mmCIF file of C-alpha atoms in Angstrom:
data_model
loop_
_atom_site.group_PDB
_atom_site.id
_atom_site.type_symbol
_atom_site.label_atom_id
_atom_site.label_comp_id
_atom_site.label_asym_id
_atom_site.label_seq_id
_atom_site.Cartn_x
_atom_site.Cartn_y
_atom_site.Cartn_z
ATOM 1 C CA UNK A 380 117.580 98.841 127.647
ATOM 2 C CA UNK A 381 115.687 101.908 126.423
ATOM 3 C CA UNK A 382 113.431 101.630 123.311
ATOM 4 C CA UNK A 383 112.528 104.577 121.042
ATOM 5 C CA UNK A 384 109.336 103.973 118.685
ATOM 6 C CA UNK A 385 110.266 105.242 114.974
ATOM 7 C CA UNK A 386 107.903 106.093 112.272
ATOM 8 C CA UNK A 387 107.784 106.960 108.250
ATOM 9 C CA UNK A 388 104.047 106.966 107.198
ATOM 10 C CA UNK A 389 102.788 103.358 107.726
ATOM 11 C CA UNK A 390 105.945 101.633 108.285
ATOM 12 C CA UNK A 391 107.312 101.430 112.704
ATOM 13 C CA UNK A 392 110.178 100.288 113.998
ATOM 14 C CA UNK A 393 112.204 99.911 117.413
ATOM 15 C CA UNK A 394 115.885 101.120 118.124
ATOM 16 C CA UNK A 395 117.564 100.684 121.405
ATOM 17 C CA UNK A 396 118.637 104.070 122.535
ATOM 18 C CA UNK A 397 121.601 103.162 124.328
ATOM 19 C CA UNK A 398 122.943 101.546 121.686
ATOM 20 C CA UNK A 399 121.138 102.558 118.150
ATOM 21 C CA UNK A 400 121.011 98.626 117.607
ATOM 22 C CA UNK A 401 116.997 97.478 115.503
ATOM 23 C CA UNK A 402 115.463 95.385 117.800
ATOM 24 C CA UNK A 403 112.732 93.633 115.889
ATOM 25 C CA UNK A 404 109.061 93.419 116.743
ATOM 26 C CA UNK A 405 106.827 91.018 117.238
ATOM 27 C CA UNK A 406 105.168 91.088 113.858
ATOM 28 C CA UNK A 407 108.619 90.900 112.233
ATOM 29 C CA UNK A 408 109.485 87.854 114.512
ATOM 30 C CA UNK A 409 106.450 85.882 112.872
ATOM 31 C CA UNK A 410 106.647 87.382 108.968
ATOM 32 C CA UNK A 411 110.069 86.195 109.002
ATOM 33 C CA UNK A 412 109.732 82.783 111.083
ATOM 34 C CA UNK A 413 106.205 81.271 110.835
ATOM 35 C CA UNK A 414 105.042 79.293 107.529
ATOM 36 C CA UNK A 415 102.517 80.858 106.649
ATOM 37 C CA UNK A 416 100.553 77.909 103.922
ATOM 38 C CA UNK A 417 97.510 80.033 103.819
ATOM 39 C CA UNK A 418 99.735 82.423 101.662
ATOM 40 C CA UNK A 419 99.826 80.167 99.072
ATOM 41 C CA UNK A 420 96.846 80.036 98.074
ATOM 42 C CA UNK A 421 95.878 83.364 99.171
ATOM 43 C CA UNK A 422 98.697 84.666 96.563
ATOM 44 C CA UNK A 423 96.936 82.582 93.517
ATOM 45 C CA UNK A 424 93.387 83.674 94.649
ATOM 46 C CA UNK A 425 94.332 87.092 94.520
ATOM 47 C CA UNK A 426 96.567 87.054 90.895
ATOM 48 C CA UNK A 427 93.239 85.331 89.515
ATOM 49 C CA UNK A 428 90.890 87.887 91.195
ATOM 50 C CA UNK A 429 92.639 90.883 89.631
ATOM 51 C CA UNK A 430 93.083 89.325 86.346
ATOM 52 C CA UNK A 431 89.510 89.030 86.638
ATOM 53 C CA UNK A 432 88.738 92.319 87.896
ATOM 54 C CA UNK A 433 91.174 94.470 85.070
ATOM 55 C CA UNK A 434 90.608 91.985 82.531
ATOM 56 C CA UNK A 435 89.613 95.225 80.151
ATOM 57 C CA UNK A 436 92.707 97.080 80.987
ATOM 58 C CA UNK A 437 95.216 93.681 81.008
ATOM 59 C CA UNK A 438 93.791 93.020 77.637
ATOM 60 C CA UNK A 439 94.983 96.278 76.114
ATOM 61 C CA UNK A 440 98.624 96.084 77.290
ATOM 62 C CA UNK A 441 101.503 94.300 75.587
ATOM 63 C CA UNK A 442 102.128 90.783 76.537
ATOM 64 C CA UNK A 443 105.274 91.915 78.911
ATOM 65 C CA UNK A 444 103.763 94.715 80.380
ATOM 66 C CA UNK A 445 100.466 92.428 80.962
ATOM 67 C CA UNK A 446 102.820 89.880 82.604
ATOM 68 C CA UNK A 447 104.072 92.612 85.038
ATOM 69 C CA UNK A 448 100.817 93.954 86.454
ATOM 70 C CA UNK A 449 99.767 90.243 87.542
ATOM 71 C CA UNK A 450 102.912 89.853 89.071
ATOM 72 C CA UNK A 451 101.950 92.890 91.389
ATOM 73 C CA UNK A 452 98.062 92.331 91.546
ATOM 74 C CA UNK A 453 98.181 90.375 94.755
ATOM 75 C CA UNK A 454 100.116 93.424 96.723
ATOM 76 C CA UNK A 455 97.516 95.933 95.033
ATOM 77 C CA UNK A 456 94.642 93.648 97.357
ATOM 78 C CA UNK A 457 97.211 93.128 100.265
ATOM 79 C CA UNK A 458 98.206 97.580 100.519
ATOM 80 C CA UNK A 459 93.892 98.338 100.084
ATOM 81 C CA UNK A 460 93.356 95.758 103.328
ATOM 82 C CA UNK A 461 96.392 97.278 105.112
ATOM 83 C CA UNK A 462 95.249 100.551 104.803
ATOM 84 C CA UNK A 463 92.254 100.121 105.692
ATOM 85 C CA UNK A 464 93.166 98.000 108.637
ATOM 86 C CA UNK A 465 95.493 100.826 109.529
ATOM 87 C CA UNK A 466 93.229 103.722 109.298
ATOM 88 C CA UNK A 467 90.249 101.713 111.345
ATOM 89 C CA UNK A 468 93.088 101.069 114.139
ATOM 90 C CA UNK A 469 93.966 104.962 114.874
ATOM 91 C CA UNK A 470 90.421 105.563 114.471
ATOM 92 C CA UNK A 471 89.624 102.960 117.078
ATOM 93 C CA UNK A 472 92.264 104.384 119.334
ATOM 94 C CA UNK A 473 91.067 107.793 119.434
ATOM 95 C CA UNK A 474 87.715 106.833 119.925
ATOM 96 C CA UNK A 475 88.901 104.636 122.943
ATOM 97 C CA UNK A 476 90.474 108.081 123.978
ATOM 98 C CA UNK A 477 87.453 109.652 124.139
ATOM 99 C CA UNK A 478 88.385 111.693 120.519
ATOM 100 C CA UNK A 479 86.062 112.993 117.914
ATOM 101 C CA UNK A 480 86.213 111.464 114.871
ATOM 102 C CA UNK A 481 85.548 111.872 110.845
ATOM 103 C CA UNK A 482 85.315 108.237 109.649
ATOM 104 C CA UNK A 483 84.868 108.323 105.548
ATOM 105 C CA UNK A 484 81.940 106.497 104.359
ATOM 106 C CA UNK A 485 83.879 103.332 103.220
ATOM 107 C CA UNK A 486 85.331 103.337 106.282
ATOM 108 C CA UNK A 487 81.879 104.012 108.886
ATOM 109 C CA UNK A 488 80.768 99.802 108.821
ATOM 110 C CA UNK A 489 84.139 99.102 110.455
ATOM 111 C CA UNK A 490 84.428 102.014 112.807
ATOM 112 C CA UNK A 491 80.463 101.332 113.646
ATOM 113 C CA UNK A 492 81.522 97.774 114.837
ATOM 114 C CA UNK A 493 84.684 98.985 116.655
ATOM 115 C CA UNK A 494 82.304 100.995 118.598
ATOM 116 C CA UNK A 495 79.770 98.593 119.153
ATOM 117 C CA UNK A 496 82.369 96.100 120.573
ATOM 118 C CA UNK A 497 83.564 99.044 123.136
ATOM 119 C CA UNK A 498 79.928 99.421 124.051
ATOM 120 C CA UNK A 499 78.654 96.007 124.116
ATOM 121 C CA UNK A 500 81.532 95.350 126.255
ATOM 122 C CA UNK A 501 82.193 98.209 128.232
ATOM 123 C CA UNK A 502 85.653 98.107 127.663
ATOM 124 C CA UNK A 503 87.870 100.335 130.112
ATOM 125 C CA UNK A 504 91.275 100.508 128.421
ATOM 126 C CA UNK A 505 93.738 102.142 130.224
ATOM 127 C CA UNK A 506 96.505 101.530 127.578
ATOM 128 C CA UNK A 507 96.378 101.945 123.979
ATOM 129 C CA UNK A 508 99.128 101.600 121.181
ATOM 130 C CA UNK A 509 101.416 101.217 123.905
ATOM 131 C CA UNK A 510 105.060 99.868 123.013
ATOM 132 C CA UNK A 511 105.861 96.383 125.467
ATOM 133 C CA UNK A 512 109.620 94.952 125.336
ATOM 134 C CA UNK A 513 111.560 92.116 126.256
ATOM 135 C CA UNK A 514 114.971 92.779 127.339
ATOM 136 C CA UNK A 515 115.528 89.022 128.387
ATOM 137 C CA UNK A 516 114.848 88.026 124.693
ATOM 138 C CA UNK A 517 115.498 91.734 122.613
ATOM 139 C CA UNK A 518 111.991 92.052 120.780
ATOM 140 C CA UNK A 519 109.436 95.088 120.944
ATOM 141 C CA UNK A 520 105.580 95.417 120.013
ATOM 142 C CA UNK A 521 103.008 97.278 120.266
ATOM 143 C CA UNK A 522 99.820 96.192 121.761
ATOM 144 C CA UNK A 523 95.979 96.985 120.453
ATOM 145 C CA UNK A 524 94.344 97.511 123.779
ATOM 146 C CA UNK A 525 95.155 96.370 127.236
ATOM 147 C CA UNK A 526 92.567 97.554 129.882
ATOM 148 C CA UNK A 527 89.332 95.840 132.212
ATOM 149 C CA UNK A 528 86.817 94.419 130.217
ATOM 150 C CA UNK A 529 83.221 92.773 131.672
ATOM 151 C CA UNK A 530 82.900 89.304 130.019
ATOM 152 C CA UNK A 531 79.592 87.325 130.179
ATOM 153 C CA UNK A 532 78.737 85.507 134.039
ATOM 154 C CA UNK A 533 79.819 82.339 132.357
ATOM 155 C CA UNK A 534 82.158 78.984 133.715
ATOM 156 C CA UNK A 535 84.654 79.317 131.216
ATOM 157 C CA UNK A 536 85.452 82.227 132.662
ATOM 158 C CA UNK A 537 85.038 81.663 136.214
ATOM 159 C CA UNK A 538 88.828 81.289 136.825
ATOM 160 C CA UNK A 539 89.369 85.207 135.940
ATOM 161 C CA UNK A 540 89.774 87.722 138.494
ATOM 162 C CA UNK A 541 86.924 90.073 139.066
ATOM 163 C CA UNK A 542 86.920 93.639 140.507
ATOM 164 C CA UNK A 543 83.527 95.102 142.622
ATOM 165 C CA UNK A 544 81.836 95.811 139.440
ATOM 166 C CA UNK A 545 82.525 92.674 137.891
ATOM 167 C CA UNK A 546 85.134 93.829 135.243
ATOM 168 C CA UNK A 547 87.746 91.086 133.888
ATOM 169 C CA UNK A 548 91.139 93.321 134.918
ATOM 170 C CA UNK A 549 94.072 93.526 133.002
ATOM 171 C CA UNK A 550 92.688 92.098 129.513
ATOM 172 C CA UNK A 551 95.183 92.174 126.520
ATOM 173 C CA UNK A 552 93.055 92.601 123.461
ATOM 174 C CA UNK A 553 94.028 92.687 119.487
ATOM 175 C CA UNK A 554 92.376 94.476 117.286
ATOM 176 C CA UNK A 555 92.060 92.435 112.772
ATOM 177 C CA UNK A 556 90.191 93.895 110.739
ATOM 178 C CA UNK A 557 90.867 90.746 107.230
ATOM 179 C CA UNK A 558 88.340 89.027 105.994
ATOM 180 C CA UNK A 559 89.406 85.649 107.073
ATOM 181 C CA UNK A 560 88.949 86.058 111.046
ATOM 182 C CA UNK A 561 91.343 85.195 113.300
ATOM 183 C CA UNK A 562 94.721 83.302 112.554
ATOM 184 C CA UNK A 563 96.492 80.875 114.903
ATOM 185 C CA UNK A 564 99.392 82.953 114.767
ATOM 186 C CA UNK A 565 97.318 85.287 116.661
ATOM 187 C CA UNK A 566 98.343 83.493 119.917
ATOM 188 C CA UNK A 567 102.194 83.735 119.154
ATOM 189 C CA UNK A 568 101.902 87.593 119.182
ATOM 190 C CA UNK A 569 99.579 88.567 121.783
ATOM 191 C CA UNK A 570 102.102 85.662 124.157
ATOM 192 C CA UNK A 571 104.623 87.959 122.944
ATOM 193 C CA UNK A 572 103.056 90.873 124.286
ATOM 194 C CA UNK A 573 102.024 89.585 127.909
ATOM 195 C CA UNK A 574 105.603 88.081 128.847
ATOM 196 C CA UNK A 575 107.673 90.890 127.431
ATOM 197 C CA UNK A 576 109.270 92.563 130.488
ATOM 198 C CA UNK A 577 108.330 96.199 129.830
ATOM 199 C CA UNK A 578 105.264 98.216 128.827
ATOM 200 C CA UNK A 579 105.894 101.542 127.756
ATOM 201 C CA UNK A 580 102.568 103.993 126.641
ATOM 202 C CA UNK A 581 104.793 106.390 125.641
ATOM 203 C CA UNK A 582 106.448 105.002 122.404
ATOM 204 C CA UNK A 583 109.085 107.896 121.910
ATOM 205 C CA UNK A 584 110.215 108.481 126.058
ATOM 206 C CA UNK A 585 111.717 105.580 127.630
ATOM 207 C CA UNK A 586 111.023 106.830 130.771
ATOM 208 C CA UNK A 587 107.729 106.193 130.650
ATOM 209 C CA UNK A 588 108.586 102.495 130.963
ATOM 210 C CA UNK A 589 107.745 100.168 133.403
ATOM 211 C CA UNK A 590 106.946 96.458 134.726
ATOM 212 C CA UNK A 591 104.858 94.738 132.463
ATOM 213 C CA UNK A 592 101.550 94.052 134.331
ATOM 214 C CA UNK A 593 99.791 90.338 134.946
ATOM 215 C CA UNK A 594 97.683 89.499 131.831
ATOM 216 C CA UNK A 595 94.290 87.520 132.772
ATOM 217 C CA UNK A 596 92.959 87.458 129.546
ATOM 218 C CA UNK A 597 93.739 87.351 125.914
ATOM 219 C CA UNK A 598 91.864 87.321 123.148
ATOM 220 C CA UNK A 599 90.953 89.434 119.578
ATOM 221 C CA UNK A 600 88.764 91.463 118.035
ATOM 222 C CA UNK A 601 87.551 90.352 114.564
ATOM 223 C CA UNK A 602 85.996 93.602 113.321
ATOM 224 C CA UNK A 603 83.994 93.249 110.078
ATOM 225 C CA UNK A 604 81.476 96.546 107.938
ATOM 226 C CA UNK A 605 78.895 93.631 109.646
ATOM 227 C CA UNK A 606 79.446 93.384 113.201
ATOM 228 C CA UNK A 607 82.228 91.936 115.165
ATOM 229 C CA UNK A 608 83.426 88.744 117.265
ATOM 230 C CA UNK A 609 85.577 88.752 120.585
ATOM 231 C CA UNK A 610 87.492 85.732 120.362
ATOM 232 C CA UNK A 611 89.541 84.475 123.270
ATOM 233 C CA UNK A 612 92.910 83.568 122.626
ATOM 234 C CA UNK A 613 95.299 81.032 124.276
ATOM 235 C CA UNK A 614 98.124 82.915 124.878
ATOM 236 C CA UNK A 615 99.985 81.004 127.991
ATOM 237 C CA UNK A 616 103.914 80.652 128.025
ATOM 238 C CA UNK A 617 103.880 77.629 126.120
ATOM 239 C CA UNK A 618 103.044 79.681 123.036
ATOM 240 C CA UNK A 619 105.425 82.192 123.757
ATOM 241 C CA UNK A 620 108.196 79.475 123.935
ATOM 242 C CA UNK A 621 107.177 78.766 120.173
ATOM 243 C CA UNK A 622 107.501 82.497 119.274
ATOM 244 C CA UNK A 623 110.923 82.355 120.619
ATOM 245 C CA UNK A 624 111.722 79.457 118.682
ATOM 246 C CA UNK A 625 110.496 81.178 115.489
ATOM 247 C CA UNK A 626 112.941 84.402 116.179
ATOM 248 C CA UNK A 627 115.426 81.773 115.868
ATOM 249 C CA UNK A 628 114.388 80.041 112.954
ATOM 250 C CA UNK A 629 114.133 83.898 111.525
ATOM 251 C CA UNK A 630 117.174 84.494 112.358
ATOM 252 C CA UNK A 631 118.984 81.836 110.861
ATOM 253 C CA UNK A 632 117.143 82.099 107.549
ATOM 254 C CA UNK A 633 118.245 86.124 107.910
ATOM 255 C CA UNK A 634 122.013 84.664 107.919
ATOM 256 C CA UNK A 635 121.282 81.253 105.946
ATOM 257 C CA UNK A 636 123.592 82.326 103.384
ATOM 258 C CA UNK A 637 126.730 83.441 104.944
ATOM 259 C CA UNK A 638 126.893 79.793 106.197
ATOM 260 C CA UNK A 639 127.779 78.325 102.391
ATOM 261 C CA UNK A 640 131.273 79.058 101.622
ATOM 262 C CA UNK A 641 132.819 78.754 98.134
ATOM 263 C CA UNK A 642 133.345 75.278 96.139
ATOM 264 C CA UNK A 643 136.779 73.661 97.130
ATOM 265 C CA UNK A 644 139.357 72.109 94.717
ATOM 266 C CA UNK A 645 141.133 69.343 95.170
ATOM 267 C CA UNK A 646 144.321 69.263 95.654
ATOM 268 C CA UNK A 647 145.164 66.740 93.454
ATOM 269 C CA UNK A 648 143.018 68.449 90.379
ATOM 270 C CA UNK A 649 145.023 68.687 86.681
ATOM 271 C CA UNK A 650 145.878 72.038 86.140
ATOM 272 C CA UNK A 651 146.000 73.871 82.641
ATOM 273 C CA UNK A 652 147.070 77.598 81.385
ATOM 274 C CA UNK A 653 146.174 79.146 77.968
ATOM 275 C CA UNK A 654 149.569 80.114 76.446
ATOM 276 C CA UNK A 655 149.856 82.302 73.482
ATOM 277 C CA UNK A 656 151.885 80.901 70.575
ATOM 278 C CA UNK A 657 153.834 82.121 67.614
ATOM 279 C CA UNK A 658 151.681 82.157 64.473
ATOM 280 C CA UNK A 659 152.256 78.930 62.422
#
């Protein structure tokens, strides 16, 4: 199994290049498999908050043109907060690569706390964006950061290996950037990352590929324009069980439909014909 990385603007995804067949990512596995309740009322709150926020502009439109912006208000909130998520990610990553960077003011709070975290933390990542795969169970992803970070001299994390300068080795870190903190769902994808089979750092040549390291600690990043949290994250094979059981559950929703075949008749139903007959 060989996986290429594609890419058109904002949008990734992974083909096998043996066989040209989508293999879906991690992210896909849980948009199309988890619940996701918070949604719910996340949707309402944002309809409301841009009816609120336009009301001038709503007010001025006809009633079914009015009707049509709310409809699209909440995924005017969600594209801002995935852009912006998106841009403080690559800048992130090239800072971690020791890049230069010109971080627009609206941007700078986020980027400041990205860089404080690296700091604070002396984070030594030795991978970045890099593409992981499971050929066992056919999904791809593409991890934040995995590298050595030094944790606190704490009991909780006692249990970690250590290396002569007291770095935490092989740490898989995520990188969210919402204004809600960190999700539970959180430890389905980063259990996705550390058991794939794979890790790849070069997204677009296979042959970069190889055996998926030992992970001794999870966790994410919750950077905020006011500081940031590092938040560990259970992430043990337990969870990753779960994420395989919500590819399946994606899966069959994917197909759902092609299970319902067409109403039967019985057998033994009257049957009638329209016939045409001579004028009276």
């Amino acid at each position: 199994m060989k996986i290429v990385k594609k890419s058109n603007g904002r949008n990734h995804w992974y083909v096998d290049a043996d066989t040209g067949e989508r293999i879906p990512g991690v992210t896909t596995i849980l948009d199309q498999g988890l619940p996701k309740k918070a949604l719910i009322n996340w949707s309402a709150n944002a309809t409301a908050e841009y009816a609120i926020d336009h009301w001038d502009e709503l007010a001025a439109l006809a009633p079914s043109a009015r009707l049509s912006k709310l409809k699209g208000g909440r995924y005017a909130v969600k594209d801002e907060a995935s852009n912006r998520g998106t841009q403080v990610h690559k800048m992130g990553e090239r800072l971690i690569r020791g890049e230069q960077v010109v971080v627009p003011d609206l941007l700078r709070p986020y980027v400041d706390s990205y860089v404080r975290f690296m700091d604070e933390f002396q984070l030594r990542a030795r991978h970045v964006e890099a593409l992981v795969y499971s050929e066992r169970h056919r999904y791809c992803g593409t991890l934040d950061i995995f590298g050595d970070i030094l944790l606190p001299d704490m009991p909780e994390y006692d249990h970690l290996p250590r290396d002569d300068d007291g770095y935490v080795c092989n740490a898989l870190i995520d990188a969210k950037t919402n204004r809600s903190g960190i999700f539970g769902e959180t430890a389905l994808q980063l259990s996705g990352y550390r058991f794939c089979d794979f890790m790849q750092p070069d997204p677009g040549d296979p042959d970069s590929a190889f055996e998926m390291p030992p992970v001794h600690f999870t966790g994410a990043v919750w950077i905020r324009p006011d500081g940031y949290s590092l938040v560990p994250v259970v992430a043990e094979e337990e969870q990753h069980r779960a994420l395989l059981y919500a590819q399946q559950v994606g899966r069959f929703d994917q197909g759902a439909r092609e299970l319902i075949g067409e109403p039967v008749e019985p057998p033994t139903a009257s049957r009638y014909s329209l016939v045409k007959v001579g004028d009276q």
